[in-house]
Short mmCIF file of C-alpha atoms in Angstrom, two decimals:
data_model
loop_
_atom_site.label_atom_id
_atom_site.label_comp_id
_atom_site.label_asym_id
_atom_site.label_seq_id
_atom_site.Cartn_x
_atom_site.Cartn_y
_atom_site.Cartn_z
CA ARG A 1 124.74 124.21 41.65
CA THR A 2 127.09 126.03 44.03
CA VAL A 3 124.31 126.49 46.58
CA GLY A 4 123.53 122.78 46.53
CA SER A 5 127.21 121.95 46.96
CA MET A 6 127.40 124.41 49.87
CA LEU A 7 124.51 122.62 51.58
CA LEU A 8 126.22 119.26 51.15
CA VAL A 9 129.56 120.58 52.40
CA GLY A 10 127.91 122.32 55.34
CA THR A 11 125.90 119.25 56.33
CA ALA A 12 128.95 116.99 56.16
CA GLY A 13 130.93 119.51 58.18
CA ALA A 14 128.24 119.77 60.84
CA VAL A 15 128.09 116.00 61.28
CA ALA A 16 131.89 115.70 61.43
CA MET A 17 132.30 118.53 63.95
CA PHE A 18 129.47 117.23 66.12
CA ILE A 19 131.23 113.85 66.28
CA ILE A 20 134.64 115.42 66.97
CA GLY A 21 133.08 117.59 69.68
CA GLY A 22 131.75 114.44 71.31
CA VAL A 23 135.21 112.87 71.22
CA ILE A 24 136.74 115.95 72.85
CA GLY A 25 134.02 115.87 75.50
CA THR A 26 132.58 118.49 77.80
CA GLU A 27 135.52 118.10 80.20
CA ALA A 28 137.38 120.55 77.95
CA TRP A 29 134.76 123.25 78.56
CA TYR A 30 135.64 124.07 82.17
CA PRO A 31 137.36 125.93 83.73
CA THR A 32 138.57 128.91 81.67
CA ASP A 33 141.99 128.41 80.02
CA VAL A 34 141.97 124.58 80.16
CA TRP A 35 141.40 124.11 76.42
CA PHE A 36 144.25 126.09 74.82
CA GLN A 37 143.61 129.14 77.01
CA GLY A 38 140.13 129.55 75.58
CA ASP A 39 137.21 131.37 77.20
CA ILE A 40 134.78 128.50 76.70
CA PRO A 41 132.84 129.08 79.97
CA ARG A 42 132.27 132.71 78.93
CA VAL A 43 131.04 131.63 75.49
CA ILE A 44 128.71 129.07 77.06
CA GLY A 45 127.38 131.83 79.32
CA GLN A 46 126.55 133.87 76.22
CA MET A 47 124.87 130.86 74.62
CA THR A 48 122.74 129.81 77.57
CA GLY A 49 122.35 132.84 79.83
CA PHE A 50 122.90 135.84 77.55
CA ASP A 51 125.94 136.80 79.65
CA LEU A 52 127.34 139.92 77.98
CA THR A 53 130.33 140.51 80.26
CA ARG A 54 132.88 140.06 77.45
CA ALA A 55 130.47 140.36 74.53
CA ARG A 56 131.90 143.74 73.61
CA LEU A 57 134.55 141.84 71.61
CA HIS A 58 131.91 139.80 69.74
CA PRO A 59 128.69 141.84 70.04
CA MET A 60 126.69 139.88 67.45
CA PHE A 61 127.57 136.42 68.72
CA PRO A 62 125.20 136.30 71.74
CA LEU A 63 122.44 137.84 69.62
CA VAL A 64 122.65 134.77 67.35
CA ALA A 65 123.84 132.06 69.74
CA PHE A 66 121.45 132.64 72.64
CA PRO A 67 118.20 132.38 70.63
CA GLY A 68 119.69 129.52 68.60
CA VAL A 69 120.50 127.44 71.68
CA ALA A 70 117.19 128.41 73.31
CA ALA A 71 115.28 127.24 70.23
CA LEU A 72 117.06 123.89 70.27
CA GLN A 73 116.25 123.47 73.95
CA ALA A 74 112.61 124.35 73.25
CA LEU A 75 112.60 121.50 70.72
CA GLY A 76 113.64 119.08 73.45
CA ALA A 77 117.45 119.10 73.36
CA SER A 78 119.33 119.17 76.66
CA GLU A 79 121.52 122.19 77.36
CA VAL A 80 124.72 120.33 76.49
CA THR A 81 123.23 118.85 73.30
CA ALA A 82 121.85 122.25 72.25
CA ILE A 83 125.29 123.82 72.71
CA ARG A 84 126.93 121.05 70.70
CA LEU A 85 124.33 121.30 67.93
CA PHE A 86 124.72 125.07 67.66
CA THR A 87 128.50 124.68 67.63
CA ALA A 88 128.16 122.17 64.77
CA PHE A 89 125.90 124.66 62.98
CA GLY A 90 128.61 127.32 63.24
CA ALA A 91 131.12 124.87 61.78
CA SER A 92 128.76 124.05 58.91
CA VAL A 93 128.32 127.73 58.05
CA TRP A 94 132.08 128.31 58.12
CA LEU A 95 132.84 125.35 55.84
CA ALA A 96 130.00 126.15 53.45
CA VAL A 97 131.11 129.77 53.07
CA LEU A 98 134.75 128.64 52.73
CA PHE A 99 133.64 126.43 49.83
CA ALA A 100 131.74 129.37 48.29
CA ALA A 101 134.80 131.63 48.63
CA LEU A 102 137.00 129.06 46.90
CA ARG A 103 134.48 128.73 44.07
CA GLY A 104 134.24 132.50 43.88
CA ILE A 105 137.97 132.98 43.35
CA GLY A 106 137.96 130.49 40.49
CA CYS A 107 138.49 127.00 41.92
CA ARG A 108 136.72 124.16 40.18
CA THR A 109 134.15 122.31 42.27
CA THR A 110 136.47 119.36 42.89
CA ASP A 111 139.35 121.64 43.89
CA ALA A 112 137.08 123.67 46.19
CA VAL A 113 135.92 120.47 47.90
CA VAL A 114 139.53 119.35 48.40
CA PHE A 115 140.63 122.68 49.89
CA THR A 116 137.52 122.86 52.07
CA ALA A 117 138.30 119.37 53.34
CA LEU A 118 141.85 120.58 54.05
CA GLY A 119 140.36 123.39 56.10
CA ALA A 120 138.18 120.90 57.96
CA VAL A 121 141.20 118.84 59.05
CA SER A 122 143.41 121.82 59.89
CA GLY A 123 144.72 122.35 63.40
CA ALA A 124 142.33 125.21 64.12
CA SER A 125 139.37 123.23 62.82
CA LEU A 126 140.09 120.06 64.77
CA LEU A 127 140.92 121.76 68.09
CA ILE A 128 138.85 124.96 68.17
CA VAL A 129 135.83 124.69 65.86
CA PRO A 130 134.24 121.63 67.59
CA VAL A 131 134.12 123.34 71.02
CA PRO A 132 131.81 126.22 72.02
CA GLU A 133 133.54 129.28 70.57
CA SER A 134 132.75 132.26 68.36
CA PHE A 135 135.56 131.72 65.87
CA ALA A 136 133.66 129.61 63.31
CA LEU A 137 130.94 132.20 62.78
CA GLY A 138 133.57 134.95 62.90
CA GLY A 139 135.53 133.20 60.18
CA ALA A 140 132.40 132.70 58.11
CA SER A 141 131.60 136.42 58.35
CA MET A 142 135.03 137.32 56.94
CA LEU A 143 134.73 134.78 54.15
CA ALA A 144 131.29 136.14 53.26
CA VAL A 145 132.88 139.50 52.44
CA ILE A 146 135.35 137.72 50.15
CA VAL A 147 132.48 135.88 48.46
CA LEU A 148 130.68 139.14 47.73
CA VAL A 149 133.84 140.73 46.32
CA ALA A 150 134.25 137.73 44.01
CA VAL A 151 130.58 137.80 42.94
CA ALA A 152 130.73 141.55 42.33
CA ARG A 153 133.37 140.95 39.63
CA ARG A 154 130.75 139.08 37.59
CA ARG A 155 127.44 140.75 38.34
CA PRO A 156 125.95 143.56 40.44
CA VAL A 157 125.61 142.88 44.16
CA SER A 158 122.88 144.42 46.29
CA PRO A 159 124.14 147.19 48.61
CA ILE A 160 122.05 145.57 51.36
CA ALA A 161 124.04 142.34 50.98
CA GLU A 162 127.31 144.28 51.04
CA VAL A 163 126.35 146.20 54.16
CA GLY A 164 125.04 143.03 55.82
CA ALA A 165 128.27 141.11 55.21
CA SER A 166 130.36 144.03 56.47
CA VAL A 167 128.20 144.36 59.59
CA ALA A 168 128.65 140.64 60.27
CA SER A 169 132.42 140.84 59.84
CA PHE A 170 132.60 143.67 62.40
CA GLY A 171 129.88 142.26 64.64
CA PHE A 172 131.12 138.72 65.25
CA THR A 173 134.63 139.96 66.08
CA LEU A 174 135.41 143.66 65.93
CA THR A 175 138.92 143.21 64.52
CA ASN A 176 137.52 141.06 61.70
CA GLY A 177 136.16 144.29 60.28
CA MET A 178 139.58 144.76 58.69
CA VAL A 179 138.39 142.39 55.95
CA ALA A 180 135.47 144.70 55.18
CA GLY A 181 137.95 147.59 55.12
CA ALA A 182 140.24 145.75 52.72
CA ALA A 183 137.26 144.89 50.51
CA ALA A 184 136.34 148.56 50.35
CA LEU A 185 139.82 149.36 49.03
CA VAL A 186 139.72 146.85 46.17
CA ARG A 187 136.13 147.33 44.99
CA ARG A 188 135.02 149.88 42.44
CA PRO A 189 133.60 152.48 42.54
CA TRP A 190 135.37 153.62 45.71
CA LEU A 191 132.63 156.05 46.71
CA ARG A 192 130.06 153.27 46.92
CA SER A 193 132.52 150.98 48.72
CA MET A 194 133.29 153.64 51.32
CA ALA A 195 129.58 154.32 51.76
CA VAL A 196 129.03 150.60 52.46
CA LEU A 197 131.89 150.58 54.98
CA VAL A 198 130.66 153.73 56.75
CA ALA A 199 127.12 152.34 56.91
CA ALA A 200 128.38 149.07 58.39
CA VAL A 201 130.46 150.85 61.04
CA ALA A 202 127.52 153.09 61.91
CA ILE A 203 125.17 150.09 62.32
CA VAL A 204 127.64 148.22 64.54
CA ALA A 205 128.27 151.37 66.59
CA ALA A 206 124.52 151.87 67.02
CA MET A 207 124.16 148.22 68.04
CA ILE A 208 126.90 148.62 70.68
CA VAL A 209 125.29 151.80 72.03
CA ALA A 210 121.86 150.13 72.19
CA MET A 211 123.23 147.02 73.92
CA SER A 212 125.11 149.19 76.42
CA ALA A 213 121.89 151.03 77.26
CA LEU A 214 119.68 147.93 77.46
CA PHE A 215 122.03 145.49 79.20
CA PRO A 216 124.12 146.71 82.18
CA SER A 217 126.57 143.78 81.86
CA PHE A 218 127.51 144.88 78.34
CA ARG A 219 130.48 147.21 78.71
CA GLY A 220 130.55 148.86 75.32
CA VAL A 221 133.73 149.44 73.31
CA PRO A 222 136.69 147.26 74.38
CA SER A 223 139.44 148.91 76.39
CA LEU A 224 142.74 148.91 74.52
CA ASP A 225 144.61 148.79 77.82
CA VAL A 226 142.80 145.58 78.79
CA GLU A 227 143.18 143.87 75.41
CA ARG A 228 146.80 144.94 74.88
CA ARG A 229 147.99 142.71 77.70
CA PHE A 230 147.16 139.66 75.59
CA ILE A 231 149.57 140.74 72.84
CA LEU A 232 152.95 138.98 73.14
CA HIS A 233 152.04 137.75 76.60
CA PRO A 234 155.11 136.27 78.38
CA ALA A 235 153.29 132.92 78.65
CA ALA A 236 153.13 132.76 74.83
CA GLY A 237 156.83 131.86 74.66
CA GLY A 238 158.16 134.95 72.92
CA PRO A 239 157.79 136.57 69.48
CA VAL A 240 159.30 133.64 67.55
CA HIS A 241 156.92 131.11 69.06
CA SER A 242 154.00 133.51 68.59
CA ALA A 243 154.92 133.96 64.91
CA ALA A 244 155.14 130.19 64.42
CA ALA A 245 151.73 129.78 66.04
CA ALA A 246 150.20 132.47 63.84
CA LEU A 247 151.72 131.22 60.58
CA SER A 248 151.58 127.45 60.89
CA HIS A 249 149.76 126.10 63.94
CA GLY A 250 146.37 126.99 62.49
CA MET A 251 147.00 124.38 59.79
CA ILE A 252 149.44 121.91 61.34
CA VAL A 253 148.89 120.72 64.90
CA PRO A 254 152.21 120.94 66.76
CA GLU A 255 153.15 119.00 69.85
CA ILE A 256 150.49 119.58 72.49
CA ARG A 257 151.87 120.37 75.94
CA GLU A 258 150.38 120.56 79.41
CA VAL A 259 151.23 123.90 81.03
CA THR A 260 150.19 126.10 83.90
CA ALA A 261 147.99 128.86 82.49
CA PRO A 262 148.24 132.47 83.77
CA SER A 263 145.07 131.77 85.79
CA GLY A 264 146.92 128.98 87.63
CA VAL A 265 145.03 125.99 86.18
CA ARG A 266 146.67 123.11 84.34
CA ALA A 267 145.91 123.59 80.66
CA LEU A 268 146.65 122.32 77.17
CA SER A 269 148.86 124.50 75.03
CA VAL A 270 151.10 124.36 71.95
#
């Protein structure tokens, strides 16, 4: 029953996000920073040209997105349509797994549908999920770990599924691996949980090493010095504004402003 409901929720979400993506339009895709300081051109490069320049932050994303978009193009879709369809697919996975997580923590079907719908109309969903980005699949990978923790309270879960979910949480966005780490702390027995976490880290590390060796544009482990400059950036408006953005803007869309991005282009911001 839950699987069938997930399919319905995912299908409805895909259709909705495909339509919203069409309303936003491809004008938001270029150049970098225009759409809320996003790296949409880089993501599109990963989807269509297997550009791995910044893939070290999301090593699994191009491994899924590039063949997915290529398959859609092989079926006759134009490049833009293939990108939009794959983006809608990512949204459908995120919403379906969100529904499963809500059911897993004890929500009734009706309540889970309502809260999933709330997620679908949140600020992050309306402004970020419908455009080419890695966040939807990254969010789904974190929620998948939560689903497995919930399922494990009722019946045994395959270690392969646990390792796979943990690998995905690390692989789609490295910092998302904190969810797999938290899951390891709350599951019993601890020895098995730690073994799952170590196996997941080892697989992701091996994947990064292999990609670094096979693809010269892939630069391996992210540099903390490079990534640290994005933390409390002066253009963010200070710690108070950053805290407000982190705590509320993901759900409630604030006033949207036009600003000059650090790259010098006119961009939308909050």
